[in-house]
Coordinates of C-alpha atoms and ligand atoms in Angstrom, one line a residue:
X1 CA 0.1 0.1 -0.3
X2 CA 1.4 3.2 -0.8
X3 CA 1.2 5.9 2.2
X4 CA 0.9 9.4 1.1
X5 CA -0.4 10.6 4.4
X6 CA 0.8 13.1 6.8
X7 CA 1.3 10.9 10.0
X8 CA 1.3 12.2 13.6
X9 CA 3.1 10.0 16.2
X10 CA 1.1 10.7 19.4
X11 CA 3.4 9.9 22.2
X12 CA 4.2 10.8 25.8
X13 CA 1.0 12.0 27.4
X14 CA 0.1 12.6 31.3
X15 CA -0.3 8.8 32.1
X16 CA 2.1 6.7 34.9
X17 CA 3.2 5.2 31.6
X18 CA 4.8 8.8 30.0
X19 CA 8.5 7.8 30.1
X20 CA 7.5 4.4 28.4
X21 CA 5.5 6.1 25.9
X22 CA 8.1 8.5 24.9
X23 CA 10.6 5.4 24.1
X24 CA 7.8 3.8 22.1
X25 CA 7.0 7.2 20.2
X26 CA 10.3 8.1 19.5
X27 CA 11.0 4.1 18.1
X28 CA 7.9 4.2 15.9
X29 CA 8.8 8.0 14.7
X30 CA 12.4 6.7 13.5
X31 CA 10.9 3.6 11.8
X32 CA 8.5 5.4 9.9
X33 CA 11.1 8.4 8.7
X34 CA 13.2 5.6 7.7
X35 CA 10.8 4.5 5.4
X36 CA 10.5 7.9 3.8
X37 CA 7.1 8.6 4.9
X38 CA 6.2 12.5 6.4
X39 CA 6.2 12.3 10.1
X40 CA 5.2 14.6 13.0
X41 CA 6.1 13.8 16.6
X42 CA 3.7 15.2 19.0
X43 CA 3.7 14.9 23.2
X44 CA 0.4 14.8 23.6
X45 CA -1.0 17.7 26.1
X46 CA -4.0 19.9 26.6
X47 CA -3.1 21.5 23.5
X48 CA -3.5 18.6 21.7
X49 CA -6.5 19.7 19.1
X50 CA -4.3 22.7 18.4
X51 CA -1.3 20.3 17.6
X52 CA -3.1 17.9 15.5
X53 CA -4.7 20.8 13.3
X54 CA -1.5 22.9 13.2
X55 CA 0.6 20.1 12.1
X56 CA -2.2 19.1 9.6
X57 CA -2.3 15.3 10.7
X58 CA -3.9 13.0 8.3
X59 CA -3.6 9.8 10.2
X60 CA -2.4 9.1 14.0
X61 CA -0.3 6.4 15.0
X62 CA -0.9 6.1 18.9
X63 CA 2.2 5.3 20.9
X64 CA 0.4 6.3 24.3
X65 CA 0.2 4.1 26.8
X66 CA -2.1 3.7 30.0
X67 CA -5.0 6.1 30.5
X68 CA -5.7 9.0 28.5
X69 CA -3.9 7.1 25.5
X70 CA -5.2 3.2 25.8
X71 CA -8.4 3.7 27.3
X72 CA -10.4 5.2 24.3
X73 CA -10.3 8.9 25.5
X74 CA -7.7 10.1 22.6
X75 CA -9.5 7.6 20.3
X76 CA -12.9 9.5 20.8
X77 CA -11.2 12.8 20.1
X78 CA -9.8 11.7 17.0
X79 CA -13.2 10.2 15.8
X80 CA -14.5 13.8 16.6
X81 CA -11.5 15.6 14.3
X82 CA -12.3 13.2 11.7
X83 CA -8.6 11.6 12.2
X84 CA -7.5 7.9 11.1
X85 CA -5.7 6.2 14.0
X86 CA -4.1 3.3 14.7
X87 CA -5.0 -0.1 16.8
X88 CA -8.6 -0.4 18.5
X89 CA -11.5 1.7 18.8
X90 CA -13.2 3.6 21.7
X91 CA -15.2 1.0 23.0
X92 CA -12.4 -1.8 22.8
X93 CA -9.8 0.4 24.0
X94 CA -12.1 1.3 27.2
X95 CA -13.1 -2.1 27.7
X96 CA -9.3 -3.4 27.4
X97 CA -8.3 -0.6 29.7
X98 CA -10.7 -1.9 32.6
X99 CA -9.7 -5.1 34.1
X100 CA -13.1 -6.0 35.5
X101 CA -15.1 -5.5 32.1
X102 CA -12.5 -7.2 30.3
X103 CA -12.5 -10.5 32.5
X104 CA -16.4 -10.6 32.3
X105 CA -16.2 -10.7 28.2
X106 CA -13.3 -13.2 28.6
X107 CA -15.4 -15.5 30.8
X108 CA -18.4 -15.1 28.4
X109 CA -16.5 -16.3 25.4
X110 CA -15.4 -19.4 27.2
X111 CA -11.9 -18.1 28.1
X112 CA -10.3 -19.2 31.4
X113 CA -9.3 -15.8 33.4
X114 CA -8.1 -15.8 37.1
X115 CA -11.1 -16.1 39.8
X116 CA -11.2 -12.5 41.4
X117 CA -12.9 -9.9 43.5
X118 CA -13.3 -6.3 42.6
X119 CA -13.4 -4.2 46.0
X120 CA -14.1 -0.5 46.9
X121 CA -12.7 -0.1 50.3
X122 CA -10.1 -1.3 52.6
X123 CA -12.1 -2.3 55.4
X124 CA -14.5 -4.3 52.6
X125 CA -11.3 -5.4 50.7
X126 CA -9.5 -6.7 53.6
X127 CA -12.5 -9.0 54.7
X128 CA -13.9 -9.9 51.4
X129 CA -10.3 -10.9 50.4
X130 CA -9.9 -13.0 53.7
X131 CA -13.5 -14.7 52.8
X132 CA -13.1 -14.7 49.5
X133 CA -12.5 -18.4 49.1
X134 CA -9.4 -18.5 46.8
X135 CA -6.9 -18.1 49.6
X136 CA -3.0 -17.0 49.6
X137 CA -1.0 -16.3 47.5
X138 CA -3.2 -13.6 45.9
X139 CA -2.6 -10.6 43.3
X140 CA -3.6 -7.2 43.9
X141 CA -3.8 -4.9 41.5
X142 CA -5.3 -1.6 40.4
X143 CA -8.3 -1.7 37.8
X144 CA -7.3 0.6 35.3
X145 CA -3.3 0.7 35.2
X146 CA -0.5 -0.7 33.2
X147 CA 3.3 -1.7 33.7
X148 CA 2.6 -3.6 36.7
X149 CA 2.2 0.0 38.5
X150 CA 0.6 -0.9 41.8
X151 CA 0.3 -4.5 41.4
X152 CA 1.7 -6.8 44.4
X153 CA 1.8 -10.5 44.7
X154 CA 0.7 -11.2 48.6
X155 CA 1.8 -14.3 50.3
X156 CA 1.3 -13.7 53.7
X157 CA -1.8 -12.0 55.2
X158 CA -0.1 -8.8 56.9
X159 CA 1.0 -7.8 53.7
X160 CA -2.5 -7.5 52.4
X161 CA -3.2 -4.2 53.6
X162 CA -0.2 -2.3 52.2
X163 CA -1.0 -4.1 49.2
X164 CA -4.7 -2.5 49.0
X165 CA -2.8 0.8 49.6
X166 CA -0.5 0.7 46.8
X167 CA -3.5 -0.3 44.4
X168 CA -5.9 2.2 45.8
X169 CA -3.2 4.8 45.0
X170 CA -4.2 4.4 41.5
X171 CA -7.9 4.4 41.5
X172 CA -11.1 3.8 43.8
X173 CA -11.2 0.4 42.9
X174 CA -9.2 -2.5 42.8
X175 CA -9.0 -6.2 42.1
X176 CA -7.9 -9.3 44.3
X177 CA -7.0 -12.2 42.0
X178 CA -6.2 -15.7 42.7
X179 CA -2.6 -16.2 41.8
X180 CA -1.7 -18.6 39.0
X181 CA 1.9 -20.4 39.5
X182 CA 3.2 -21.3 36.5
X183 CA 4.6 -19.5 33.5
X184 CA 4.2 -16.0 32.2
X185 CA 3.2 -16.0 28.5
X186 CA 2.3 -13.0 26.0
X187 CA 0.5 -13.1 22.6
X188 CA 1.0 -10.7 20.1
X189 CA -1.8 -10.3 17.5
X190 CA -1.4 -8.5 14.3
X191 CA -4.1 -8.1 12.0
X192 CA -6.2 -11.3 11.9
X193 CA -2.8 -13.3 12.7
X194 CA -1.5 -14.5 16.4
X195 CA 2.2 -14.0 16.2
X196 CA 4.7 -16.6 18.1
X197 CA 3.9 -16.4 22.0
X198 CA 6.7 -15.2 24.4
X199 CA 7.8 -16.7 27.5
X200 CA 8.7 -14.3 30.0
X201 CA 11.2 -15.4 32.7
X202 CA 12.0 -12.7 35.3
X203 CA 15.0 -13.4 37.4
X204 CA 13.2 -11.9 40.5
X205 CA 10.1 -14.4 39.7
X206 CA 7.8 -11.1 39.3
X207 CA 7.5 -9.3 36.0
X208 CA 7.1 -5.9 37.7
X209 CA 7.9 -2.4 36.5
X210 CA 11.8 -3.1 36.8
X211 CA 12.0 -6.5 35.2
X212 CA 9.8 -5.2 32.2
X213 CA 12.2 -2.1 31.8
X214 CA 15.6 -2.9 33.0
X215 CA 18.1 -4.8 30.3
X216 CA 19.3 -8.0 31.6
X217 CA 16.7 -8.7 34.3
X218 CA 14.2 -10.7 32.4
X219 CA 14.7 -13.5 30.0
X220 CA 12.6 -14.0 26.7
X221 CA 12.2 -17.3 25.0
X222 CA 10.2 -17.0 21.6
X223 CA 8.9 -19.5 21.2
X224 CA 8.8 -21.0 24.7
X225 CA 9.8 -24.7 25.0
X226 CA 6.2 -26.1 24.8
X227 CA 4.6 -28.8 22.9
X228 CA 3.4 -27.4 19.6
X229 CA -0.2 -28.0 20.3
X230 CA -0.3 -26.1 23.4
X231 CA 1.3 -23.3 21.5
X232 CA -1.2 -23.2 19.1
X233 CA -3.7 -23.4 22.0
X234 CA -2.0 -20.0 23.6
X235 CA -2.4 -18.6 20.2
X236 CA -5.9 -19.3 20.0
X237 CA -6.9 -18.1 23.4
X238 CA -4.9 -14.8 22.6
X239 CA -7.1 -14.4 19.5
X240 CA -10.1 -15.1 21.4
X241 CA -9.3 -12.7 24.1
X242 CA -8.6 -10.1 21.3
X243 CA -11.7 -10.5 19.6
X244 CA -13.7 -10.7 23.3
X245 CA -13.0 -7.3 23.6
X246 CA -13.5 -6.4 20.2
X247 CA -10.2 -5.0 19.5
X248 CA -8.8 -4.6 15.9
X249 CA -5.3 -3.9 14.3
X250 CA -2.9 -5.3 16.8
X251 CA -2.9 -5.8 20.5
X252 CA -0.9 -8.0 23.1
X253 CA -2.5 -10.5 25.4
X254 CA -0.7 -11.3 28.6
X255 CA -1.6 -15.1 30.3
X256 CA -0.5 -16.7 32.8
X257 CA -0.1 -20.6 32.0
X258 CA -0.8 -22.7 35.1
X259 CA 1.5 -25.8 36.1
X260 CA -1.8 -28.1 34.3
X261 CA -0.9 -26.1 30.9
X262 CA -4.1 -24.3 31.2
X263 CA -3.8 -20.7 29.7
X264 CA -5.4 -18.0 31.9
X265 CA -6.1 -14.6 30.3
X266 CA -4.8 -11.7 32.4
X267 CA -5.2 -8.7 30.1
X268 CA -5.1 -7.2 26.4
X269 CA -2.9 -4.2 26.2
X270 CA -4.3 -2.6 22.9
X271 CA -1.3 -0.1 23.0
X272 CA 1.6 -2.4 23.9
X273 CA 5.5 -1.4 24.4
X274 CA 6.9 -0.3 20.6
X275 CA 10.3 0.0 21.5
X276 CA 12.6 -1.9 18.9
X277 CA 13.0 -4.4 22.1
X278 CA 9.5 -4.6 23.4
X279 CA 7.4 -8.1 23.5
X280 CA 5.0 -6.9 20.4
X281 CA 8.1 -6.5 18.2
X282 CA 10.0 -9.5 19.3
X283 CA 7.1 -11.4 18.4
X284 CA 6.3 -9.8 15.1
X285 CA 10.4 -10.3 14.2
X286 CA 9.8 -14.0 15.0
X287 CA 7.1 -14.0 12.3
X288 CA 9.2 -12.0 9.7
X289 CA 8.0 -8.8 10.3
X290 CA 11.2 -6.2 10.9
X291 CA 10.4 -3.1 13.0
X292 CA 9.8 -0.8 10.3
X293 CA 7.6 -3.7 8.7
X294 CA 5.7 -3.7 11.7
X295 CA 5.1 0.0 12.0
X296 CA 4.0 -0.1 8.4
X297 CA 1.6 -3.0 8.7
X298 CA 0.1 -1.3 11.5
X299 CA -0.7 1.8 10.0
X300 CA -2.0 -0.1 6.8
X301 CA -4.5 -1.8 8.9
X302 CA -5.5 1.6 10.2
X303 CA -5.8 3.0 6.7
X304 CA -7.7 -0.3 5.5
X305 CA -10.0 -0.4 8.4
X306 CA -11.1 3.0 7.5
X307 CA -11.4 3.0 4.0
Ligands
ADP1 N1 -3.3 -13.7 38.6 C1 -2.2 -13.8 38.8 N2 -1.3 -14.8 39.0 C2 0.1 -14.6 38.7 N3 1.0 -13.4 38.1 C3 0.0 -12.3 38.0 C4 -1.6 -12.4 38.5 N4 -2.0 -11.4 38.0 C5 -1.0 -10.3 37.5 N5 0.3 -11.1 37.9 C6 1.7 -10.5 37.7 O1 1.6 -9.3 37.4 C7 1.8 -9.1 36.3 C8 1.0 -7.4 35.9 O2 -0.4 -8.0 35.7 P1 -1.1 -7.4 34.8 O3 -2.7 -7.8 34.7 O4 -0.6 -8.2 33.2 O5 -1.4 -5.8 34.8 P2 -0.4 -4.4 33.8 O6 -1.7 -4.0 33.2 O7 0.0 -3.5 35.0 O8 0.4 -5.2 33.0 C9 1.7 -9.9 35.2 O9 2.6 -9.7 34.1 C10 2.3 -11.1 36.3 O10 3.3 -11.2 36.4
MG2 MG1 0.2 -6.7 31.7

């Protein structure tokens, strides 16, 4: 496909994942420029409408992570302005950002997701989690955050209260989830195609913010050493989760594979990390798309869909 539109790469923003987004955005900007495309980089702030108009952006490559960028709000604004954009639309973005709505849709699509309770206050939280029936360890996380921000694995009762507090720092509702022992797997989706799964092996055992963004702290296996039918099953589940939320273009689905080989869906990332060493680009590379080809394909999907 010939691309002759002026592309705005939207990055930065005000979410907790601003720094990661700037890295994603700069990598995307460089890859698009290297293909000779007309590119404007935009650090998204309250003057975004003037910026988009002033720079005469015709298609937006959204490289924003977390709130404001991955949750349907920037997508809604772009719809209003009549500017085409990459990735999922308003509804799918908003659903994917909310872990409770996501889980309901995974369940109603027949996908496994860890048993959970959503809680609104610390007192209720403490009680309900203890009475919740799935016992320790549990994972406590904010409802709408990313990059493992505010997420704790709780193995002892006395760690519950501080874990609740860390999660409540990011919103009024939190999630307490049964801890799924086993492997950490992620599946990238590109168009209608699940990419090769990646197994993530953090040295510390927990894939937290540090393990995600510090070179050398985590090992990646592409593909994981698992039987072929299980790898295909994991890809099917990834594709199923992407479809359950109505996602489009691309995404990355985070899963836990328990010791019996059952894949539990944790979440769908509608704007996954896009630095050259991020997970989706790694998976795409294993399927034969280098970083430039990946950014181009994502852009083409956006232009095709809206055509
Ligand atoms: N139920 C769970 N069982 C085991 N580990 C979990 C569970 N939920 C989350 N984790 C760990 O926490 C990380 C972040 O959780 P996730 O739900 O993907 O939220 P985020 O949006 O912050 O990435 C996961 O990558 C995984 O390592
Ligand atoms: Mg995740």
